[in-house]
């Protein structure tokens, strides 16, 4: 694929940015000016994918721009294992390798351990252990606040312009990471277990219904109530940035007798499938296979809504110019509508590039946010507040559960 | 070339090598192989000393971290504070989890050692070699599978639709909730700890002179009296060793409470894990770790003082044996 498309894409993107919003327009114009030399090597008109988003900029060996940084043999991406890594490899990494010749290695180190490794490497002025950090959105924001992320270069990550607003972090001076897909912590349930408890297989309409005695030990939670804090906040009518969170903690106290299991995706999914617990605020795609296999499981959005989250990618600081450049090209690949369409199929989650076609089953299900309206009805928390205060919330949750 | 010829050539090569080796030995100073210097022994224990010293250095670093300041963005601020220790010592929930850890560890230790002693006795004294082998294999087979695999196995057995509840269901009972309860955790831990206790107790039972038991029997003691008055006191070194090993491993256990306890029967190791990996609060995790080591060490010293070091073979000079 010809390689000098980046100049045109860079300019177009700045223009597009003006349409989208002033902050992005500023960033787009700023990057177009400051990164003119890089923009000059980003490819030619033929590099588009038919919908104007490009697919990653300069990518092939034939006729690559002279100013383009040298290609590394490989880049390393931190990834979750299993279907997560499999889908990323199939939908993003393989096309990336095919077009650029750069091999993509995956590192399955736990994201929290990797955060520490990156932090240590940067503190010691060493190269980070991975070139692309794939992590949950709040952690990406926390790592941006820790100054671990190299801002994304909009002349390289051109697909930013097509992303939903939710995918782009709300920070003033840069785009440190990009959220590539979204999910909700919907109320997931086992119909048989619900019937045993309430006499009906219908799920509760409100999160408040779960606080009743009949749900004792029948409700699950993620570790640290991860993914439920906006709901606690909503139920207690107390914003999480309040000075006094005692009402929020009172909510946790009320839920405490109902919580029979605290765990991660795997264990919560298993507990619901086995009917050990009746329901939990679980990322909905965990039960998709079981649902399609006819197991008595399902998910719904209670009347208060559910927490919206996503997973993000960023490039850690202290990389060589070459690795940083191609790592950002990789992120651009992951954000391209063409590749996101494949990814959404294999991962079962709605993507954040607005030009990506969601799967049929996602369209009428509010648990799968597929347009800007869907995002607005879901619950979120300010990520700056989250980064600063969440250790205290988590500790308080664990204290209440432990006591 | 015939096989005879090859054989002869190999024989000649072997003798040539032998000659060269003897020649080399004669060139070395005689002291090296006839009376090696006394420090050679110390050289051999150097790797062990290094490994243990890493542990002590690690404990020193942990103690240092426990007095540092945590910040969610800055991570660790190198300013000394007593906040982590204050938080640990004044938070009821941490007390509760700590007492649960120590209490359940003691309970599991008593049960594991109590169940291991007759097992070890039978394994040593049984006349049938086939049964002895079966009993020995039963001890070692669980070690072939990891703790996590075994914990998952218990999830299946103890679950709402598991083997135990199916059994109760025959009698119209249950289903009972066992996952996420202390009973579930105790069962899971016992299954892991009993083999450790047996391994520690068996050598002590082996060392009991059979004539002592026969003498007790001749004097009119029944088998239970013989076991109580002869075997248990003489197996005390094994009981002491087993108690120390089972308690220390149980007190620091993570996987079984995490999996079978389902986050509702946390041990202190689970709190340490969450402080480290979920909160990134290294100073608080260090505080819990140091506190656990202190409490476990006090317990082990207490056992040393009351029962001696047993089959661990450490002569403290203060044992009551």
XYZ file of C-alpha atoms in Angstrom:
724
model
C 0.000 0.000 0.000
C 1.420 3.419 -0.902
C 2.627 5.261 2.055
C 2.275 8.989 1.712
C -1.409 9.215 2.543
C -0.595 10.666 5.914
C -0.167 14.175 4.662
C -3.658 14.314 3.257
C -5.109 12.449 6.184
C -3.416 14.767 8.577
C -4.845 17.862 6.957
C -8.298 16.385 6.535
C -8.292 15.331 10.099
C -7.608 18.842 11.295
C -10.461 20.095 9.241
C -12.689 17.360 10.526
C -11.627 18.241 13.992
C -13.053 21.741 13.608
C -16.424 20.215 12.871
C -16.317 17.933 15.848
C -15.423 20.410 18.522
C -13.107 23.219 19.377
C -10.797 21.212 21.607
C -10.235 18.605 18.980
C -9.957 21.313 16.327
C -7.244 22.964 18.343
C -5.460 19.703 18.823
C -5.833 18.829 15.172
C -4.508 22.138 13.949
C -1.747 22.101 16.505
C -0.605 18.684 15.522
C -0.882 19.471 11.831
C 1.462 22.393 12.263
C 3.863 20.919 14.737
C 4.028 17.517 13.123
C 4.239 18.612 9.549
C 7.291 16.555 8.907
C 5.663 13.411 10.271
C 2.469 14.166 8.399
C 4.516 14.282 5.253
C 5.293 10.620 5.475
C 1.927 9.259 6.394
C 0.854 7.943 3.030
C -1.111 8.873 -0.034
C -4.667 9.102 -1.171
C -4.862 5.426 -1.943
C -4.472 4.430 1.633
C -8.055 5.105 2.554
C -10.315 2.225 3.267
C -13.295 3.513 1.457
C -14.904 5.361 4.286
C -12.378 8.061 4.695
C -10.848 6.942 7.938
C -7.641 5.438 6.648
C -6.396 2.307 8.234
C -3.273 3.196 9.950
C -1.286 5.467 7.735
C 1.969 4.547 6.094
C 2.246 0.868 6.128
C 3.922 -0.980 3.364
C 7.432 -1.480 2.247
C 6.961 -0.317 -1.280
C 7.580 3.348 -1.697
C 7.506 4.150 1.985
C 8.326 7.742 2.740
C 11.968 8.457 3.438
C 11.134 10.336 6.646
C 9.128 7.505 8.075
C 10.813 6.072 11.162
C 12.500 2.775 10.630
C 10.245 -0.196 11.288
C 11.040 -2.285 14.333
C 10.975 -6.055 13.906
C 8.164 -6.278 16.390
C 6.085 -4.381 18.875
C 4.708 -5.751 22.139
C 1.131 -5.252 23.264
C -0.052 -6.017 26.764
C -3.204 -8.088 26.414
C -5.682 -10.152 28.336
C -5.494 -13.786 27.350
C -8.142 -16.043 25.891
C -10.761 -14.605 23.597
C -9.474 -11.082 24.243
C -6.024 -11.773 22.858
C -7.450 -14.063 20.190
C -9.828 -11.438 18.870
C -7.190 -8.696 18.964
C -4.752 -10.901 17.118
C -7.210 -11.957 14.464
C -8.873 -8.607 13.855
C -6.094 -6.098 14.482
C -2.628 -7.610 14.860
C -2.668 -9.866 11.824
C -3.820 -7.156 9.390
C -1.269 -4.829 10.988
C 1.539 -7.325 10.458
C 0.331 -8.030 6.944
C 0.467 -4.347 6.008
C 3.541 -3.237 7.892
C 5.629 -6.382 8.204
C 5.969 -5.682 11.931
C 5.326 -8.676 14.134
C 3.024 -8.172 17.130
C 3.885 -9.960 20.359
C 1.448 -10.182 23.255
C 2.357 -9.879 26.890
C -0.281 -11.309 29.238
C 1.135 -9.729 32.391
C -1.674 -8.605 34.709
C -2.565 -4.998 33.899
C -1.885 -3.792 37.440
C 1.513 -5.471 37.489
C 2.278 -4.001 34.104
C 1.333 -0.554 35.367
C 4.005 -0.928 38.035
C 6.536 -2.240 35.517
C 5.949 0.690 33.180
C 6.149 3.158 36.053
C 9.402 1.661 37.285
C 10.906 1.614 33.795
C 10.076 5.273 33.229
C 11.362 6.275 36.664
C 14.628 4.509 35.872
C 14.770 6.035 32.402
C 14.550 2.633 30.745
C 12.399 1.567 27.816
C 8.951 0.355 28.928
C 8.281 -3.402 28.826
C 5.478 -2.984 26.269
C 4.939 -0.655 23.354
C 1.156 -0.586 23.605
C -0.684 -0.820 26.908
C -4.159 -2.296 26.538
C -6.001 -1.765 29.783
C -9.308 -0.719 31.277
C -10.337 2.877 30.742
C -10.027 4.066 34.381
C -6.544 2.535 34.613
C -5.537 4.210 31.345
C -6.673 7.518 32.799
C -4.859 6.828 36.051
C -1.697 6.035 34.100
C -2.087 9.234 32.102
C -2.316 11.090 35.441
C 0.825 9.283 36.553
C 2.494 10.681 33.439
C 3.171 7.272 31.967
C 1.401 7.814 28.630
C 2.899 9.473 25.575
C 0.160 11.624 24.001
C -1.267 10.171 20.821
C -0.159 11.967 17.709
C -3.313 12.846 15.802
C -1.468 12.847 12.533
C -0.754 9.163 13.128
C -3.895 8.118 14.973
C -6.119 9.650 12.360
C -9.184 7.592 13.210
C -9.699 9.634 16.368
C -11.981 11.835 14.295
C -14.459 9.037 13.824
C -14.705 7.974 17.413
C -17.669 8.596 19.682
C -17.047 11.359 22.197
C -16.985 8.772 24.951
C -13.889 7.178 23.402
C -11.787 10.304 23.693
C -10.574 11.270 27.170
C -11.766 14.558 28.487
C -8.408 16.177 29.158
C -7.357 19.633 28.132
C -4.142 19.454 26.285
C -3.710 16.047 24.699
C -5.240 12.703 23.837
C -3.225 10.321 25.990
C -5.253 7.199 25.231
C -8.124 5.997 23.120
C -11.053 3.875 24.252
C -11.705 1.307 21.569
C -14.927 -0.371 22.641
C -17.514 -0.053 25.386
C -19.433 -2.290 27.721
C -21.917 -1.994 30.527
C -22.111 -3.660 33.907
C -25.663 -4.775 33.215
C -27.729 -6.715 35.733
C -26.922 -10.253 34.640
C -28.957 -13.084 36.066
C -29.800 -16.758 36.175
C -33.537 -17.300 35.644
C -33.705 -20.547 37.604
C -31.922 -19.055 40.592
C -34.214 -16.006 40.468
C -37.234 -18.272 40.406
C -35.974 -20.161 43.458
C -35.576 -16.884 45.292
C -38.469 -14.728 44.172
C -40.819 -17.210 42.540
C -40.366 -15.451 39.212
C -37.696 -15.755 36.571
C -38.075 -12.056 35.761
C -35.110 -9.934 36.805
C -35.495 -7.083 39.308
C -36.495 -3.790 37.727
C -34.410 -1.722 40.117
C -31.081 -2.282 41.792
C -32.906 -1.364 45.000
C -35.012 -4.542 44.729
C -31.900 -6.599 45.334
C -31.504 -5.166 48.822
C -34.436 -7.265 50.059
C -33.907 -10.198 52.415
C -34.769 -12.801 49.806
C -31.595 -11.925 47.921
C -29.358 -12.769 50.887
C -26.066 -14.135 49.502
C -27.608 -14.211 46.026
C -25.929 -11.124 44.569
C -22.412 -11.009 43.166
C -19.942 -8.166 42.884
C -16.627 -7.570 41.206
C -13.603 -7.158 43.456
C -13.751 -3.728 45.072
C -17.254 -3.311 43.610
C -15.450 -2.332 40.445
C -18.086 -1.226 37.976
C -20.766 -0.509 40.572
C -19.662 2.781 42.105
C -21.761 4.966 39.782
C -24.768 2.841 40.809
C -23.983 3.276 44.499
C -23.731 6.972 43.777
C -27.025 7.026 41.876
C -28.894 5.039 44.521
C -27.617 7.219 47.344
C -28.083 10.387 45.318
C -24.548 11.380 46.245
C -21.948 12.367 43.638
C -18.694 10.485 44.052
C -16.732 13.724 44.245
C -18.614 14.785 47.374
C -16.646 15.501 50.502
C -18.940 13.271 52.499
C -19.537 9.831 51.012
C -21.196 8.352 54.078
C -24.490 7.950 52.166
C -22.649 5.950 49.495
C -21.059 3.745 52.127
C -24.476 3.277 53.753
C -25.654 1.889 50.428
C -22.827 -0.647 50.508
C -23.865 -1.603 54.050
C -27.392 -2.217 52.774
C -26.156 -4.419 49.953
C -23.650 -6.287 52.142
C -25.953 -9.135 53.293
C -26.958 -9.829 49.701
C -23.417 -10.178 48.409
C -22.582 -13.871 48.358
C -19.663 -13.778 45.990
C -16.954 -11.266 45.133
C -14.713 -12.084 42.214
C -13.586 -11.405 38.689
C -15.193 -11.936 35.284
C -14.465 -15.633 35.235
C -15.712 -16.501 38.689
C -18.798 -14.260 38.523
C -19.771 -15.710 35.166
C -19.353 -19.225 36.498
C -21.292 -18.447 39.660
C -24.234 -17.095 37.668
C -24.204 -19.982 35.215
C -24.108 -22.504 38.056
C -26.865 -20.660 39.911
C -24.667 -20.185 42.976
C -25.708 -16.544 42.839
C -28.828 -15.231 41.156
C -27.493 -11.995 39.695
C -24.556 -9.600 39.479
C -23.554 -6.409 37.683
C -21.551 -8.326 35.102
C -20.056 -7.169 31.821
C -22.781 -8.518 29.578
C -20.753 -10.240 26.883
C -19.500 -12.750 29.472
C -22.866 -14.523 29.313
C -23.413 -14.220 25.573
C -22.214 -17.730 24.718
C -24.231 -19.290 27.530
C -27.309 -17.323 26.434
C -26.925 -18.394 22.832
C -26.500 -21.993 23.997
C -29.943 -21.783 25.592
C -28.840 -21.605 29.214
C -31.319 -19.790 31.491
C -29.256 -16.618 31.736
C -29.852 -13.067 30.633
C -29.123 -9.418 31.339
C -31.047 -6.193 31.601
C -30.609 -2.543 32.426
C -32.420 -1.666 35.670
C -34.329 1.597 35.763
C -31.401 3.474 37.340
C -29.105 2.414 34.497
C -25.765 0.669 34.676
C -22.134 1.655 34.620
C -20.563 2.350 31.259
C -16.907 1.528 30.760
C -14.505 0.630 28.011
C -11.012 -0.642 27.379
C -8.321 1.649 26.098
C -4.890 1.647 24.533
C -1.995 4.015 25.017
C 1.690 4.133 24.230
C 3.953 4.363 27.290
C 6.678 6.989 27.412
C 10.401 6.362 26.913
C 10.055 4.351 23.730
C 12.330 4.854 20.765
C 10.949 7.158 18.082
C 10.484 4.210 15.775
C 8.592 2.030 18.261
C 6.460 4.919 19.427
C 5.477 5.771 15.877
C 4.547 2.234 14.862
C 2.808 1.558 18.162
C 0.575 4.523 17.493
C -0.013 3.206 13.988
C -1.130 -0.012 15.679
C -3.616 1.913 17.825
C -4.872 3.603 14.700
C -5.405 0.176 13.182
C -7.409 -0.856 16.217
C -9.535 2.284 15.878
C -10.229 1.934 12.152
C -13.858 1.148 11.308
C -12.770 -1.547 8.889
C -10.921 -3.473 11.610
C -13.371 -2.600 14.376
C -16.136 -4.274 12.350
C -14.216 -7.545 12.507
C -13.278 -7.007 16.111
C -16.842 -6.407 17.282
C -17.832 -9.743 15.754
C -15.115 -11.728 17.488
C -15.232 -9.867 20.810
C -18.987 -9.375 21.083
C -18.714 -5.784 22.271
C -19.819 -2.536 20.605
C -16.948 -0.564 19.156
C -16.373 3.141 19.576
C -15.676 4.078 15.969
C -18.980 5.612 14.934
C -18.641 4.145 11.444
C -18.518 0.588 12.738
C -21.611 -1.499 12.116
C -22.745 -3.082 15.390
C -23.876 -6.694 15.430
C -27.612 -7.174 14.942
C -28.180 -8.361 18.488
C -26.609 -5.177 19.855
C -28.825 -2.676 18.078
C -31.997 -2.896 20.169
C -30.317 -3.880 23.410
C -29.596 -0.810 25.581
C -26.913 -2.819 27.396
C -24.866 -2.447 24.210
C -24.213 1.249 23.645
C -24.063 1.758 19.905
C -24.782 5.456 19.474
C -24.315 8.731 21.338
C -27.844 8.537 22.805
C -27.116 5.157 24.355
C -24.022 6.529 26.036
C -25.945 9.383 27.600
C -28.381 7.061 29.394
C -25.622 5.068 31.079
C -23.844 5.879 34.323
C -20.290 7.109 34.391
C -17.887 8.603 36.861
C -15.436 11.434 36.325
C -12.171 9.623 35.689
C -10.080 12.245 37.470
C -12.162 11.739 40.582
C -11.922 8.009 40.054
C -8.132 8.082 39.735
C -7.719 10.168 42.858
C -10.361 8.693 45.130
C -10.996 5.089 44.086
C -8.323 3.532 46.372
C -10.205 5.004 49.325
C -13.576 3.765 48.010
C -12.196 0.293 47.396
C -10.670 0.152 50.839
C -13.975 1.195 52.373
C -15.847 -1.454 50.368
C -13.387 -4.136 51.494
C -13.667 -2.983 55.104
C -17.461 -3.220 54.978
C -17.310 -6.640 53.338
C -14.564 -7.836 55.680
C -16.366 -6.750 58.799
C 34.710 -53.257 11.912
C 33.714 -56.034 14.280
C 32.088 -55.370 17.624
C 35.142 -56.892 19.284
C 37.426 -54.307 17.753
C 35.160 -51.447 18.841
C 35.010 -52.845 22.324
C 38.814 -53.071 22.522
C 39.226 -49.526 21.320
C 36.749 -48.216 23.862
C 38.551 -50.137 26.593
C 41.875 -48.553 25.560
C 40.262 -45.099 25.521
C 38.867 -45.651 28.994
C 42.293 -46.590 30.411
C 43.927 -43.656 28.685
C 41.416 -41.320 30.316
C 42.010 -42.956 33.676
C 45.775 -42.449 33.285
C 45.307 -38.801 32.406
C 43.017 -38.269 35.408
C 45.536 -39.846 37.788
C 48.294 -37.759 36.229
C 46.254 -34.591 36.750
C 45.483 -35.503 40.336
C 49.181 -36.051 41.070
C 49.970 -32.570 39.795
C 47.467 -30.943 42.211
C 48.654 -29.947 45.705
C 47.856 -32.894 47.976
C 46.099 -30.703 50.587
C 43.195 -29.992 48.280
C 41.947 -33.583 48.080
C 43.487 -35.130 51.179
C 42.584 -32.511 53.799
C 40.291 -29.898 52.271
C 40.334 -26.557 54.075
C 37.623 -26.087 56.685
C 36.015 -23.167 54.810
C 34.931 -25.492 52.000
C 31.934 -26.510 54.077
C 30.907 -22.879 54.417
C 31.224 -22.493 50.659
C 28.630 -25.206 50.177
C 26.077 -23.458 52.371
C 26.642 -20.108 50.682
C 23.707 -20.469 48.225
C 21.399 -21.297 51.121
C 22.645 -18.343 53.151
C 22.182 -16.071 50.144
C 18.603 -17.202 49.641
C 17.737 -16.760 53.307
C 19.437 -13.377 53.417
C 17.273 -12.258 50.495
C 14.302 -13.070 52.691
C 15.672 -10.952 55.514
C 16.538 -8.100 53.173
C 13.020 -8.374 51.754
C 11.534 -8.183 55.233
C 13.656 -5.111 55.928
C 12.403 -3.445 52.764
C 8.804 -4.369 53.616
C 9.189 -2.842 57.061
C 10.620 0.316 55.501
C 7.717 0.503 53.013
C 5.193 0.102 55.807
C 6.235 3.543 57.083
C 6.012 5.309 53.696
C 3.154 7.461 52.432
C 0.759 6.304 49.708
C -0.774 8.588 47.139
C -3.137 7.393 44.425
C -1.383 9.415 41.720
C 2.152 9.864 43.025
C 2.078 6.211 44.138
C 4.682 6.225 46.925
C 5.844 9.405 48.597
C 9.089 8.886 50.463
C 7.915 10.585 53.627
C 7.667 8.570 56.809
C 4.259 8.126 58.366
C 2.567 5.936 60.961
C -0.701 6.132 59.040
C -0.537 2.578 57.651
C 0.058 1.068 61.080
C -2.596 3.340 62.587
C -5.045 2.216 59.915
C -4.175 -1.434 60.538
C -4.411 -1.179 64.314
C -7.581 0.895 64.476
C -9.762 -0.636 61.754
C -12.145 -3.273 63.087
C -12.430 -5.047 59.742
C -8.678 -5.608 59.548
C -8.703 -6.979 63.084
C -11.543 -9.248 62.154
C -9.769 -10.602 59.073
C -6.547 -11.012 61.044
C -8.281 -12.916 63.831
C -10.128 -15.013 61.268
C -6.813 -15.863 59.613
C -5.137 -16.848 62.872
C -8.233 -18.529 64.304
C -8.996 -20.631 61.237
C -5.290 -21.447 60.829
C -5.184 -22.768 64.387
C -8.389 -24.737 63.883
C -7.152 -26.238 60.602
C -3.774 -27.020 62.199
C -5.425 -28.924 65.053
C -7.688 -30.838 62.672
C -4.944 -31.565 60.145
C -2.461 -32.798 62.751
C -5.188 -34.724 64.566
C -6.232 -36.511 61.376
C -2.679 -36.954 60.133
C -1.396 -38.765 63.240
C -3.531 -41.936 62.911
C -2.943 -41.918 59.164
C 0.821 -41.712 59.621
C 0.695 -44.396 62.326
C -1.271 -46.759 60.111
C 1.021 -46.117 57.153
C 4.102 -47.015 59.214
C 2.667 -49.944 61.195
C 0.393 -51.654 58.676
C 1.572 -55.176 57.844
C 0.262 -55.316 54.284
C 2.843 -53.763 51.975
C 0.139 -53.180 49.365
C -1.947 -51.146 51.796
C 1.161 -49.249 52.909
C 1.917 -48.343 49.309
C -1.671 -47.277 48.722
C -1.607 -45.065 51.795
C 1.704 -43.522 50.699
C 0.459 -42.927 47.159
C -2.664 -41.277 48.586
C -0.452 -38.779 50.403
C 1.606 -37.858 47.378
C -0.978 -37.885 44.594
C -2.568 -34.578 45.740
C 0.844 -32.910 45.325
C 0.738 -33.746 41.618
C -2.096 -31.258 41.131
C -1.814 -27.599 42.034
C -3.680 -25.877 44.824
C -5.822 -23.915 42.386
C -6.898 -27.032 40.511
C -7.861 -28.668 43.785
C -9.768 -25.575 44.872
C -11.710 -25.620 41.597
C -12.443 -29.283 42.230
C -14.006 -28.336 45.547
C -16.096 -25.680 43.817
C -17.693 -28.487 41.824
C -18.114 -30.794 44.802
C -19.426 -28.198 47.233
C -21.576 -26.182 44.811
C -25.371 -25.866 44.930
C -25.608 -28.620 42.331
C -22.482 -30.432 43.501
C -21.841 -33.855 44.890
C -22.404 -32.952 48.546
C -25.743 -31.253 47.940
C -26.822 -34.061 45.610
C -26.159 -36.451 48.486
C -28.216 -34.327 50.886
C -30.897 -34.123 48.216
C -31.394 -37.900 48.424
C -32.677 -37.361 51.959
C -34.717 -34.335 50.985
C -32.243 -31.944 52.593
C -30.639 -28.788 51.253
C -29.303 -27.488 49.054
C -26.912 -25.924 51.511
C -24.667 -23.017 50.711
C -21.076 -24.203 51.174
C -19.179 -22.063 48.673
C -18.431 -18.662 50.168
C -18.584 -20.001 53.712
C -15.987 -20.786 56.354
C -16.945 -24.479 56.247
C -16.073 -24.624 52.551
C -12.724 -22.935 53.148
C -11.903 -25.262 56.053
C -12.671 -28.355 53.946
C -10.559 -27.051 51.060
C -7.621 -26.172 53.291
C -7.758 -29.402 55.271
C -7.459 -31.444 52.113
C -4.317 -29.511 51.213
C -2.755 -29.479 54.682
C -3.250 -33.061 55.858
C -0.549 -34.494 53.526
C 1.951 -31.911 54.854
C 1.161 -32.966 58.415
C 1.479 -36.678 57.570
C 4.863 -36.133 55.939
C 6.104 -34.356 59.068
C 4.649 -36.881 61.543
C 5.512 -40.159 59.790
C 9.288 -40.071 60.519
C 8.562 -39.519 64.212
C 6.228 -42.533 64.293
C 8.870 -44.571 62.461
C 11.313 -43.805 65.268
C 9.009 -45.120 67.993
C 10.344 -48.411 69.311
C 7.686 -51.040 68.630
C 8.729 -52.788 71.866
C 7.298 -49.878 73.861
C 3.858 -50.472 72.390
C 4.132 -54.235 72.974
C 5.177 -53.585 76.573
C 2.137 -51.367 77.129
C -0.060 -54.035 75.636
C 1.483 -56.705 77.886
C 0.732 -54.494 80.866
C -2.944 -54.478 79.918
C -3.325 -51.300 77.874
C -5.862 -51.506 75.080
C -4.948 -50.128 71.636
C -6.472 -46.689 72.373
C -4.624 -46.421 75.682
C -1.396 -47.471 73.980
C -1.937 -44.870 71.274
C -2.736 -42.149 73.801
C -0.037 -42.914 76.389
C 2.785 -44.224 74.174
C 2.414 -43.191 70.529
C 1.252 -39.600 70.936
C 3.936 -38.571 73.465
C 6.693 -40.270 71.477
C 5.410 -38.751 68.208
C 5.646 -35.270 69.743
C 8.594 -34.204 67.574
C 6.532 -34.974 64.465
C 3.472 -33.282 65.903
C 5.538 -30.163 66.630
C 7.011 -30.113 63.123
C 3.607 -30.722 61.519
C 1.987 -28.021 63.630
C 4.549 -25.432 62.605
C 4.445 -26.307 58.917
C 0.647 -26.498 58.660
C 0.050 -23.321 60.650
C 2.545 -21.194 58.760
C 1.362 -22.349 55.339
C -2.299 -21.926 56.268
C -1.821 -18.477 57.769
C -0.292 -17.255 54.510
C -2.695 -19.034 52.179
C -4.350 -17.121 49.367
C -5.887 -19.340 46.687
C -8.379 -21.393 48.699
C -10.021 -18.450 50.510
C -10.085 -16.553 47.212
C -11.727 -19.350 45.232
C -13.801 -21.331 47.702
C -14.386 -18.358 49.988
C -15.662 -16.365 47.039
C -14.356 -13.102 48.456
C -16.467 -13.478 51.628
C -14.004 -15.471 53.755
C -10.836 -13.490 53.192
C -7.557 -14.330 54.861
C -4.957 -11.644 55.385
C -3.133 -12.754 52.203
C -6.219 -11.834 50.183
C -6.222 -8.365 51.715
C -2.514 -8.027 50.940
C -3.173 -9.067 47.345
C -5.938 -6.511 46.911
C -3.896 -3.759 48.539
C -1.066 -4.504 46.125
C -2.824 -5.225 42.864
C -6.139 -3.398 43.106
C -5.236 -0.387 45.204
C -1.491 -0.259 44.381
C -1.139 0.663 48.044
C 2.269 -0.886 48.651
C 2.771 0.692 52.088
C -0.494 -0.753 53.425
C 0.237 -4.167 51.881
C 3.699 -4.044 53.472
C 2.132 -3.262 56.843
C -0.163 -6.298 56.647
C 2.724 -8.487 55.496
C 5.016 -7.453 58.335
C 2.211 -7.901 60.867
C 1.485 -11.401 59.542
C 5.152 -12.378 59.742
C 5.361 -11.059 63.318
C 2.274 -12.970 64.470
C 3.286 -16.192 62.688
C 6.814 -15.917 64.111
C 5.457 -15.484 67.641
C 3.331 -18.603 67.145
C 6.289 -20.633 65.840
C 8.510 -19.490 68.713
C 5.723 -20.477 71.100
C 5.648 -23.975 69.600
C 9.446 -24.168 69.800
C 9.262 -23.265 73.471
C 6.459 -25.667 74.388
C 6.923 -28.653 72.059
C 10.441 -28.132 70.768
C 11.293 -27.946 67.087
C 10.380 -31.580 66.513
C 11.177 -33.123 63.153
C 12.301 -29.714 61.903
C 15.412 -30.590 63.905
C 16.327 -27.107 65.130
C 17.923 -27.273 68.583
C 16.978 -24.070 70.326
C 18.407 -25.346 73.612
C 15.246 -24.306 75.406
C 12.890 -27.108 74.537
C 11.015 -28.954 77.249
C 11.757 -32.282 75.605
